[in-house]
mmCIF file of C-alpha atoms in Angstrom:
data_model
loop_
_atom_site.group_PDB
_atom_site.id
_atom_site.type_symbol
_atom_site.label_atom_id
_atom_site.label_comp_id
_atom_site.label_asym_id
_atom_site.label_seq_id
_atom_site.Cartn_x
_atom_site.Cartn_y
_atom_site.Cartn_z
ATOM 1 C CA MET N 1 62.334 28.505 -35.006
ATOM 2 C CA ALA N 2 65.764 27.465 -36.432
ATOM 3 C CA THR N 3 67.296 26.846 -32.693
ATOM 4 C CA ILE N 4 64.181 24.679 -32.030
ATOM 5 C CA ASP N 5 64.728 22.516 -35.339
ATOM 6 C CA GLU N 6 68.248 21.801 -34.452
ATOM 7 C CA LEU N 7 67.401 20.974 -30.683
ATOM 8 C CA LYS N 8 65.029 18.263 -32.419
ATOM 9 C CA ASP N 9 68.151 17.531 -34.591
ATOM 10 C CA LEU N 10 70.241 16.999 -31.622
ATOM 11 C CA LEU N 11 67.622 15.010 -29.761
ATOM 12 C CA SER N 12 67.255 12.835 -32.851
ATOM 13 C CA GLN N 13 71.078 11.559 -32.778
ATOM 14 C CA ASP N 14 70.992 11.225 -29.072
ATOM 15 C CA ILE N 15 68.028 8.374 -29.746
ATOM 16 C CA ARG N 16 69.808 6.765 -32.551
ATOM 17 C CA GLN N 17 73.149 6.770 -30.652
ATOM 18 C CA LEU N 18 71.672 5.844 -27.292
ATOM 19 C CA GLU N 19 70.318 2.646 -29.055
ATOM 20 C CA MET N 20 73.606 2.082 -30.578
ATOM 21 C CA LEU N 21 74.872 2.197 -27.030
ATOM 22 C CA ALA N 22 72.511 -0.081 -25.838
ATOM 23 C CA ASP N 23 73.876 -2.604 -28.496
ATOM 24 C CA ILE N 24 77.502 -2.128 -27.317
ATOM 25 C CA LEU N 25 76.328 -2.352 -23.496
ATOM 26 C CA GLN N 26 74.300 -6.196 -24.298
ATOM 27 C CA GLN N 27 77.574 -7.121 -26.564
ATOM 28 C CA GLU N 28 79.617 -5.940 -23.759
ATOM 29 C CA LYS N 29 77.578 -8.365 -21.326
ATOM 30 C CA ALA N 30 78.379 -11.269 -23.480
ATOM 31 C CA CYS N 31 81.889 -10.715 -24.038
ATOM 32 C CA LEU N 32 82.286 -10.584 -20.413
ATOM 33 C CA SER N 33 80.616 -13.737 -20.001
ATOM 34 C CA SER N 34 82.620 -15.086 -22.273
ATOM 35 C CA SER N 35 86.031 -13.397 -21.773
ATOM 36 C CA ASP N 36 86.766 -12.239 -25.120
ATOM 37 C CA ILE N 37 89.062 -9.272 -24.489
ATOM 38 C CA ARG N 38 90.088 -8.429 -28.030
ATOM 39 C CA LYS N 39 86.295 -7.675 -29.127
ATOM 40 C CA LEU N 40 85.789 -6.300 -25.277
ATOM 41 C CA GLU N 41 88.724 -4.260 -26.255
ATOM 42 C CA ALA N 42 86.875 -2.834 -29.678
ATOM 43 C CA LEU N 43 83.552 -2.444 -27.746
ATOM 44 C CA THR N 44 85.162 0.058 -25.010
ATOM 45 C CA GLY N 45 86.362 2.009 -27.662
ATOM 46 C CA ASP N 46 83.190 2.432 -29.711
ATOM 47 C CA LYS N 47 81.958 3.294 -26.433
ATOM 48 C CA ASN N 48 84.079 5.840 -25.384
ATOM 49 C CA ALA N 49 83.522 7.621 -28.758
ATOM 50 C CA LEU N 50 79.499 7.291 -28.554
ATOM 51 C CA LEU N 51 79.723 8.715 -24.628
ATOM 52 C CA GLY N 52 81.931 11.362 -25.870
ATOM 53 C CA GLN N 53 79.501 12.672 -28.677
ATOM 54 C CA ILE N 54 76.579 12.232 -26.504
ATOM 55 C CA ARG N 55 78.235 14.395 -23.816
ATOM 56 C CA GLU N 56 79.273 16.741 -26.293
ATOM 57 C CA ARG N 57 75.991 17.212 -27.791
ATOM 58 C CA ALA N 58 74.585 17.464 -24.145
ATOM 59 C CA LYS N 59 76.645 20.736 -23.978
ATOM 60 C CA GLN N 60 75.095 22.283 -27.141
ATOM 61 C CA LYS N 61 71.649 21.471 -25.872
ATOM 62 C CA ILE N 62 72.136 23.325 -22.880
ATOM 63 C CA ARG N 63 73.329 25.958 -24.759
ATOM 64 C CA LEU N 64 70.523 25.973 -27.320
ATOM 65 C CA LEU N 65 67.792 25.628 -24.411
ATOM 66 C CA VAL N 66 69.600 28.922 -22.826
ATOM 67 C CA ALA N 67 69.333 30.756 -26.177
ATOM 68 C CA MET N 68 65.298 29.866 -25.671
ATOM 69 C CA GLY N 69 65.403 31.814 -22.575
ATOM 70 C CA PHE N 70 65.892 28.597 -20.100
ATOM 71 C CA ARG N 71 67.799 29.135 -16.933
ATOM 72 C CA PRO N 72 69.497 25.951 -15.339
ATOM 73 C CA GLU N 73 69.009 27.089 -11.740
ATOM 74 C CA ASN N 74 64.844 26.872 -12.704
ATOM 75 C CA GLY N 75 64.917 23.199 -12.850
ATOM 76 C CA ALA N 76 64.940 20.258 -15.769
ATOM 77 C CA PRO N 77 65.422 21.226 -18.794
ATOM 78 C CA SER N 78 62.501 19.142 -19.846
ATOM 79 C CA ARG N 79 59.511 21.033 -17.536
ATOM 80 C CA PHE N 80 61.280 23.934 -19.628
ATOM 81 C CA ILE N 81 60.520 22.390 -23.061
ATOM 82 C CA ARG N 82 56.762 21.289 -21.777
ATOM 83 C CA SER N 83 55.861 24.419 -20.493
ATOM 84 C CA ALA N 84 56.957 26.467 -23.494
ATOM 85 C CA GLY N 85 54.353 24.368 -25.404
ATOM 86 C CA LEU N 86 56.781 22.276 -27.534
ATOM 87 C CA THR N 87 55.232 19.234 -27.730
ATOM 88 C CA ASP N 88 56.901 17.128 -30.243
ATOM 89 C CA VAL N 89 60.454 18.481 -28.688
ATOM 90 C CA HIS N 90 59.417 17.017 -25.099
ATOM 91 C CA ALA N 91 58.475 13.954 -26.405
ATOM 92 C CA LEU N 92 61.761 13.599 -28.192
ATOM 93 C CA TRP N 93 63.071 14.729 -24.892
ATOM 94 C CA GLU N 94 61.045 12.146 -23.070
ATOM 95 C CA GLU N 95 62.185 9.271 -25.236
ATOM 96 C CA ALA N 96 65.557 10.281 -25.389
ATOM 97 C CA ASP N 97 65.856 10.066 -21.649
ATOM 98 C CA LYS N 98 64.143 6.724 -21.402
ATOM 99 C CA ARG N 99 66.774 5.310 -23.487
ATOM 100 C CA LEU N 100 69.698 7.181 -21.873
ATOM 101 C CA LYS N 101 68.187 5.141 -18.290
ATOM 102 C CA ALA N 102 68.100 1.900 -19.966
ATOM 103 C CA CYS N 103 71.222 2.610 -20.957
ATOM 104 C CA GLN N 104 72.048 3.020 -17.342
ATOM 105 C CA GLU N 105 70.777 -0.089 -15.947
ATOM 106 C CA LEU N 106 72.687 -1.820 -18.626
ATOM 107 C CA ASN N 107 75.726 -0.089 -17.722
ATOM 108 C CA GLN N 108 74.985 -0.905 -13.773
ATOM 109 C CA THR N 109 74.531 -4.825 -15.063
ATOM 110 C CA ASN N 110 77.815 -5.157 -16.232
ATOM 111 C CA GLY N 111 79.338 -2.980 -13.373
ATOM 112 C CA LYS N 112 78.028 -6.089 -11.307
ATOM 113 C CA VAL N 113 79.420 -8.565 -13.668
ATOM 114 C CA ILE N 114 82.501 -7.189 -13.490
ATOM 115 C CA SER N 115 82.671 -6.922 -9.961
ATOM 116 C CA HIS N 116 82.275 -10.566 -9.722
ATOM 117 C CA LEU N 117 84.643 -11.411 -11.837
ATOM 118 C CA GLN N 118 87.353 -9.281 -9.922
ATOM 119 C CA LYS N 119 85.793 -10.995 -6.476
ATOM 120 C CA ARG N 120 86.507 -14.315 -8.031
ATOM 121 C CA LEU N 121 89.966 -13.176 -9.530
ATOM 122 C CA SER N 122 90.651 -12.332 -5.591
ATOM 123 C CA ARG N 123 89.312 -15.660 -4.740
ATOM 124 C CA LEU N 124 91.801 -17.307 -7.251
ATOM 125 C CA THR N 125 94.534 -15.605 -6.172
ATOM 126 C CA ASP N 126 94.329 -16.167 -2.566
ATOM 127 C CA ILE N 127 94.034 -19.785 -3.319
ATOM 128 C CA PHE N 128 97.308 -19.679 -5.389
ATOM 129 C CA ARG N 129 98.738 -17.515 -2.794
ATOM 130 C CA GLY N 130 97.866 -20.221 0.377
ATOM 131 C CA VAL N 131 95.914 -17.415 2.360
ATOM 132 C CA THR N 132 92.439 -19.278 1.723
ATOM 133 C CA GLY N 133 92.020 -20.131 5.311
ATOM 134 C CA HIS N 134 92.840 -16.510 6.819
ATOM 135 C CA GLN N 135 90.359 -13.450 8.132
ATOM 136 C CA LYS N 136 89.547 -10.934 5.661
ATOM 137 C CA LEU N 137 89.371 -7.699 6.621
ATOM 138 C CA TYR N 138 87.998 -4.485 4.618
ATOM 139 C CA GLY N 139 89.968 -2.223 3.274
ATOM 140 C CA ALA N 140 89.589 1.626 2.706
ATOM 141 C CA GLN N 141 87.853 1.203 -0.303
ATOM 142 C CA GLY N 142 85.623 -1.457 0.759
ATOM 143 C CA GLU N 143 87.442 -3.995 -0.487
ATOM 144 C CA GLN N 144 88.271 -7.303 0.941
ATOM 145 C CA LYS N 145 91.595 -8.077 1.778
ATOM 146 C CA ALA N 146 93.163 -11.010 3.623
ATOM 147 C CA MET N 147 95.331 -10.875 6.636
ATOM 148 C CA SER N 148 98.059 -13.494 6.595
ATOM 149 C CA HIS N 149 100.855 -14.009 9.178
ATOM 150 C CA SER N 150 102.972 -12.138 6.969
ATOM 151 C CA THR N 151 101.352 -8.469 6.762
ATOM 152 C CA ILE N 152 102.842 -6.196 8.838
ATOM 153 C CA LEU N 153 100.199 -4.478 11.095
ATOM 154 C CA ALA N 154 102.568 -1.639 12.286
ATOM 155 C CA SER N 155 106.390 -0.929 12.470
ATOM 156 C CA ALA N 156 108.126 1.381 14.814
#
């Protein structure tokens, strides 16, 4: 039963840290909108530290589940936990999963804000370079590139 208690402890830690991560992601969004680079750098460090701890615990949880008889090729861990009749562990697992999905949504929102800021910066850079009226093409990574008269399309 020590394995089950250890799994509960890891899931409880996940829930707490995912709550902290959600708070950091909300602060990150505010920093992006206010362009507070110093605070954003600090938040990024905190976020990376939390993510590292969460990843490490994910490995520990899988090891514990495997020790309990879980086989990764047989499906999702939540299904194994539910079928084993561990209702309290399953409730913690579901709560952690819910918080993880909320963090993923917040992170995607921040990614969209960053993408918008990058496009805005790219347009401003084009204005400064004087290539605003030129055709735009898409590059290999899907980004827009301005075509100007000085762009070399081919050389011999």
